[in-house]
Structures are given as structure tokens and as C-alpha cells.
Short mmCIF file of C-alpha atoms in Angstrom, two decimals:
data_model
loop_
_atom_site.label_atom_id
_atom_site.label_comp_id
_atom_site.label_asym_id
_atom_site.label_seq_id
_atom_site.Cartn_x
_atom_site.Cartn_y
_atom_site.Cartn_z
CA MET D 21 0.00 0.00 0.00
CA VAL D 22 1.76 3.12 -1.25
CA GLY D 23 0.47 6.25 0.44
CA LEU D 24 -1.28 6.03 3.81
CA GLY D 25 -3.64 8.98 3.74
CA ARG D 26 -7.30 8.53 4.55
CA PHE D 27 -7.95 6.26 1.57
CA GLY D 28 -4.75 4.23 1.85
CA ARG D 29 -4.98 3.91 5.61
CA SER D 30 -8.57 2.70 5.52
CA LEU D 31 -7.87 0.20 2.76
CA ALA D 32 -4.68 -1.10 4.39
CA LEU D 33 -6.39 -1.66 7.74
CA GLU D 34 -9.35 -3.38 6.14
CA LEU D 35 -7.08 -5.70 4.15
CA THR D 36 -5.16 -6.53 7.32
CA LYS D 37 -8.42 -7.45 9.06
CA GLU D 38 -9.10 -9.83 6.17
CA GLY D 39 -5.81 -11.60 6.81
CA VAL D 40 -3.93 -10.09 3.87
CA GLU D 41 -0.22 -9.39 4.35
CA VAL D 42 0.15 -5.63 3.87
CA LEU D 43 3.30 -3.56 3.42
CA GLY D 44 2.46 0.09 4.00
CA VAL D 45 4.77 2.77 2.62
CA ASP D 46 4.56 6.50 3.37
CA SER D 47 7.04 9.37 3.50
CA ASP D 48 5.46 10.93 6.62
CA PRO D 49 7.06 9.55 9.81
CA ARG D 50 4.01 10.51 11.89
CA VAL D 51 1.73 8.43 9.69
CA VAL D 52 4.13 5.49 9.85
CA ARG D 53 4.31 5.68 13.65
CA SER D 54 0.54 5.80 13.95
CA LEU D 55 0.21 2.52 12.03
CA ALA D 56 3.11 0.66 13.65
CA GLY D 57 1.88 -2.73 14.82
CA ARG D 58 -1.43 -2.38 13.00
CA LEU D 59 -0.23 -3.46 9.56
CA THR D 60 1.96 -6.45 8.72
CA HIS D 61 4.80 -4.06 7.86
CA VAL D 62 4.86 -0.28 7.67
CA VAL D 63 7.90 1.75 6.66
CA GLU D 64 8.91 5.33 6.00
CA ALA D 65 10.24 5.63 2.46
CA ASP D 66 10.09 7.66 -0.73
CA SER D 67 7.78 5.68 -3.01
CA THR D 68 9.09 7.53 -6.08
CA ASP D 69 12.61 6.13 -5.48
CA LEU D 70 13.04 2.96 -7.52
CA GLU D 71 15.97 1.59 -5.52
CA ALA D 72 14.32 2.29 -2.17
CA MET D 73 11.21 0.41 -3.27
CA ARG D 74 13.29 -2.42 -4.67
CA GLU D 75 15.08 -2.78 -1.31
CA LEU D 76 11.70 -3.02 0.42
CA GLY D 77 10.89 -6.08 -1.67
CA VAL D 78 7.93 -4.50 -3.46
CA ALA D 79 8.63 -6.66 -6.50
CA GLU D 80 7.77 -9.75 -4.45
CA PHE D 81 4.16 -8.66 -3.86
CA ASP D 82 1.31 -9.89 -6.06
CA ARG D 83 -0.64 -6.63 -5.90
CA ALA D 84 0.10 -3.00 -5.20
CA VAL D 85 -2.19 -0.07 -4.48
CA VAL D 86 -1.01 3.49 -5.03
CA GLY D 87 -3.18 5.57 -2.74
CA VAL D 88 -1.33 8.87 -3.26
CA GLY D 89 -3.92 11.32 -4.49
CA THR D 90 -3.38 15.05 -4.08
CA ASN D 91 0.28 15.03 -5.21
CA LEU D 92 -0.14 14.08 -8.86
CA GLU D 93 3.59 13.86 -9.57
CA ALA D 94 4.17 11.52 -6.62
CA SER D 95 1.16 9.42 -7.63
CA ILE D 96 2.30 8.97 -11.21
CA LEU D 97 5.95 8.37 -10.33
CA SER D 98 5.03 5.88 -7.58
CA ALA D 99 2.79 3.97 -9.97
CA SER D 100 5.56 3.97 -12.56
CA VAL D 101 8.05 2.59 -10.02
CA VAL D 102 5.71 -0.20 -8.95
CA LEU D 103 5.10 -1.15 -12.58
CA GLU D 104 8.81 -1.09 -13.36
CA LEU D 105 9.42 -3.47 -10.47
CA GLY D 106 7.15 -5.97 -12.21
CA VAL D 107 4.10 -6.05 -9.95
CA HIS D 108 1.44 -7.70 -12.11
CA ASN D 109 -1.69 -6.24 -10.51
CA VAL D 110 -1.47 -2.52 -9.82
CA TRP D 111 -4.32 -0.37 -8.52
CA ALA D 112 -4.13 3.40 -8.24
CA LYS D 113 -6.31 6.20 -6.92
CA ALA D 114 -7.07 9.11 -9.25
CA ILE D 115 -8.58 12.45 -8.27
CA SER D 116 -9.61 13.60 -11.74
CA GLN D 117 -10.31 12.30 -15.21
CA SER D 118 -6.98 13.61 -16.53
CA HIS D 119 -5.15 11.96 -13.62
CA ALA D 120 -6.91 8.68 -14.40
CA ARG D 121 -6.02 9.00 -18.09
CA ILE D 122 -2.30 9.38 -17.33
CA LEU D 123 -2.33 6.42 -14.97
CA ASP D 124 -3.99 4.37 -17.69
CA GLN D 125 -1.40 5.49 -20.24
CA ILE D 126 1.53 4.33 -18.12
CA GLY D 127 -0.05 0.90 -17.70
CA VAL D 128 -1.87 0.88 -14.34
CA HIS D 129 -4.22 -2.09 -14.42
CA HIS D 130 -7.04 -0.75 -12.23
CA ILE D 131 -7.88 2.90 -11.58
CA THR D 132 -10.34 4.03 -8.94
CA ARG D 133 -11.82 7.43 -8.21
CA PRO D 134 -13.35 6.91 -4.74
CA GLU D 135 -14.67 10.44 -4.20
CA HIS D 136 -16.22 10.54 -7.67
CA ASP D 137 -17.71 7.05 -7.37
CA MET D 138 -19.07 7.72 -3.88
CA GLY D 139 -20.62 10.97 -5.07
CA LYS D 140 -22.48 9.15 -7.84
CA ARG D 141 -23.68 6.49 -5.39
CA VAL D 142 -24.86 8.96 -2.76
CA ALA D 143 -26.66 11.01 -5.43
CA HIS D 144 -28.88 8.00 -6.05
CA LEU D 145 -29.46 7.42 -2.35
CA VAL D 146 -30.36 10.97 -1.34
CA THR D 147 -33.29 10.98 -3.76
CA GLY D 148 -34.92 8.47 -1.40
CA ARG D 149 -35.61 6.04 -4.22
CA MET D 150 -32.90 3.53 -3.39
CA ILE D 151 -31.55 2.06 -0.18
CA GLU D 152 -28.27 0.90 -1.74
CA TYR D 153 -26.84 1.38 -5.23
CA ILE D 154 -23.84 -0.06 -7.09
CA GLU D 155 -22.98 0.92 -10.65
CA PHE D 156 -20.48 -0.89 -12.86
CA ASP D 157 -18.34 0.57 -15.66
CA ASP D 158 -20.46 -0.87 -18.45
CA GLY D 159 -23.62 0.95 -17.33
CA TYR D 160 -24.96 -2.05 -15.41
CA ALA D 161 -26.28 -1.51 -11.90
CA PHE D 162 -27.60 -3.22 -8.79
CA ALA D 163 -29.98 -1.50 -6.40
CA LYS D 164 -31.76 -2.30 -3.17
CA THR D 165 -35.15 -0.62 -3.21
CA LYS D 166 -38.82 -0.88 -2.30
CA PRO D 167 -41.09 -2.67 -4.79
CA PRO D 168 -43.87 -0.79 -6.59
CA ARG D 169 -47.26 -0.99 -4.89
CA ALA D 170 -48.63 -2.88 -7.91
CA LEU D 171 -46.43 -5.89 -7.06
CA ILE D 172 -47.35 -6.20 -3.40
CA GLY D 173 -49.17 -9.47 -2.66
CA ARG D 174 -48.43 -10.91 -6.08
CA SER D 175 -45.91 -13.43 -7.39
CA LEU D 176 -43.09 -12.23 -9.60
CA GLY D 177 -43.50 -14.93 -12.23
CA GLY D 178 -46.92 -13.92 -13.49
CA PHE D 179 -46.26 -10.28 -14.25
CA GLY D 180 -43.36 -10.11 -16.68
CA VAL D 181 -41.33 -7.53 -14.76
CA ARG D 182 -38.28 -8.17 -16.91
CA GLN D 183 -40.16 -7.62 -20.17
CA GLU D 184 -42.05 -4.63 -18.79
CA TYR D 185 -39.13 -2.79 -17.19
CA GLY D 186 -35.96 -4.47 -18.48
CA ILE D 187 -34.70 -5.36 -15.01
CA THR D 188 -34.41 -8.56 -13.00
CA VAL D 189 -35.45 -9.02 -9.37
CA VAL D 190 -32.61 -11.13 -7.96
CA GLY D 191 -33.27 -11.00 -4.21
CA VAL D 192 -36.11 -10.37 -1.77
CA LYS D 193 -36.09 -9.49 1.91
CA ALA D 194 -39.39 -9.84 3.71
CA TYR D 195 -39.87 -7.60 6.74
CA GLY D 196 -37.84 -8.96 9.67
CA GLU D 197 -36.20 -11.70 7.60
CA ASP D 198 -32.95 -12.21 5.69
CA PHE D 199 -32.53 -11.80 1.94
CA THR D 200 -33.34 -14.83 -0.21
CA TYR D 201 -33.08 -15.47 -3.94
CA ALA D 202 -36.12 -14.38 -5.93
CA THR D 203 -38.01 -17.02 -7.93
CA GLN D 204 -41.09 -16.98 -10.13
CA SER D 205 -43.19 -18.06 -7.16
CA THR D 206 -41.87 -15.35 -4.81
CA VAL D 207 -44.71 -13.19 -3.49
CA LEU D 208 -43.81 -9.67 -2.38
CA GLN D 209 -45.33 -8.59 0.93
CA GLU D 210 -45.85 -5.19 2.51
CA GLY D 211 -42.55 -3.83 3.90
CA ALA D 212 -40.41 -5.99 1.62
CA GLU D 213 -37.13 -4.86 0.08
CA ILE D 214 -35.84 -6.15 -3.23
CA ILE D 215 -32.52 -6.27 -5.06
CA VAL D 216 -32.81 -5.55 -8.76
CA SER D 217 -30.24 -5.59 -11.54
CA GLY D 218 -30.10 -4.32 -15.09
CA PRO D 219 -29.06 -1.34 -17.20
CA LYS D 220 -28.53 1.76 -15.07
CA ASP D 221 -31.34 3.83 -16.57
CA LYS D 222 -33.87 1.01 -16.26
CA VAL D 223 -32.88 0.26 -12.65
CA GLU D 224 -33.34 3.95 -11.82
CA LYS D 225 -36.72 4.12 -13.54
CA PHE D 226 -37.99 0.98 -11.81
CA SER D 227 -36.73 2.12 -8.40
CA ALA D 228 -38.63 5.39 -8.81
CA LEU D 229 -41.88 3.41 -8.91
CA GLY D 230 -41.35 2.48 -5.27
CA ASP D 231 -41.98 6.15 -4.38
CA GLU D 232 -45.32 6.36 -6.04
CA GLY D 233 -47.29 5.09 -3.07
CA GLY D 234 -49.46 2.85 -5.16
CA HIS D 235 -50.39 5.49 -7.75
CA GLY D 236 -47.97 4.26 -10.41
CA PRO D 237 -48.94 2.29 -13.50
CA ARG D 238 -50.39 -1.11 -12.86
CA ILE D 239 -48.26 -4.03 -14.00
CA GLU D 240 -50.32 -6.23 -16.27
CA ARG D 241 -50.68 -9.91 -15.50
CA ARG D 242 -48.84 -12.18 -17.88
CA ASN D 243 -48.73 -15.91 -18.34
CA PRO D 244 -47.00 -18.01 -15.62
CA GLY D 245 -44.08 -18.77 -17.89
CA SER D 246 -42.99 -15.16 -18.19
CA ALA D 247 -39.60 -14.12 -16.84
CA TRP D 248 -39.62 -11.92 -13.77
#
């Protein structure tokens, strides 16, 4: 883990909890001292120095994460060093589209923009339509939401939700119970939550129906063999 700011620190500690061996590298001695004994290894070093990183054995690690964000030069140089050392799976944090583009150009395998991605996710949540939301790069999304009033008390299989709305109900949580897989015979009850998947725009449109308080369009009954 190169760079132990808020993002790097949080990620490194979480990986350690999961039993992953983590080498944390940061140039700030105060940060290093604060994480001593909490990560597998944590050292003070200049991550832009190829020889220093080589001496730390960075080349022996399967994956590397460059969490340096605000210092673009340090971020790009650190990523370049890790790549030059032959790490085969390199992740890096970017703070802008141009930053991400440069990281991609030098060969970083995975680029994340946590603030940007979190902003998009929260934007969907604050509308009140969704309880949880995850969007993937190809425009595909998962959402946890309330079902439309028209589906309450009815089985999923007989109403052609997939044909009508272009989404799939993949999980159902009845009030006070755990989530279970959705099937054609699943009947949605009052207070239920559902997990739906599909193209982003269709997931958003379907989730909005859960706000309509029963005044939305009625879903027509279809034959029992219809997909849900």
C-alpha cells in the first residue's frame, strides 16, 4: 500500500483485518508511527525512489495499491516505479479524469476514483428512491429498493417484470427476515425490500416506482411462464 492517507490507511487496515499481508509505505514519519503494529509491515520511504522500493521487496508482492492522491507527480511516479518493479496487478487512486487517463497510459491495471464514485452512489441514495446502489463501468447496476405498490401481494413470475421494465429481481427481503433469492413463485409482501439488476437507466426508472405510493402504472398480468 503506497500512500497512507485517509484512503490508503482505511484500505490497508481493512485488508489486514481480512488476513492479507500488507506492506504500508509513506514518507510521513508521523503516519508510519501511527500505524506501527497495525499493519503487517509499515515503513517510511520515498515511493518515487526505484531503488528504495526495490530494497523493500515490493517486486515480491502480487498486488500493489497506489493511494497517493493530491500530489499528482508523486502518484504517477510511484505507480511507474511499482510497474517497473514488475508487480502484475497494480491499482491506483485518481482524483480527476486527466489523472486517471495518465495512470492508464503508463499501464496501471485498475484505476479508482473513490470520491467521484461515492458521489455518484450517494446522489442515487439521497433521492430516497434507493436504499443501496452499485454501478459498474459498463452501465450495469444493482440497487436495493422498495417494490412498486402494484407488485405487493403478487408473485413475480406472473407479471413479466423483466419484459415490462428491463430489469431482474434477484433477491427479496421480507420484513424482519434475511434476503433470499427471488423465484417466479416469490410473493412480495408489505414492507419488503428487493434487489434488482439491469441497465442503469432502467434500474433507476424501476426504483422510482417504489416512491409512487401505489399510484404508479399497474403491471399487467402475464402468463405463468414469463420471466420476472
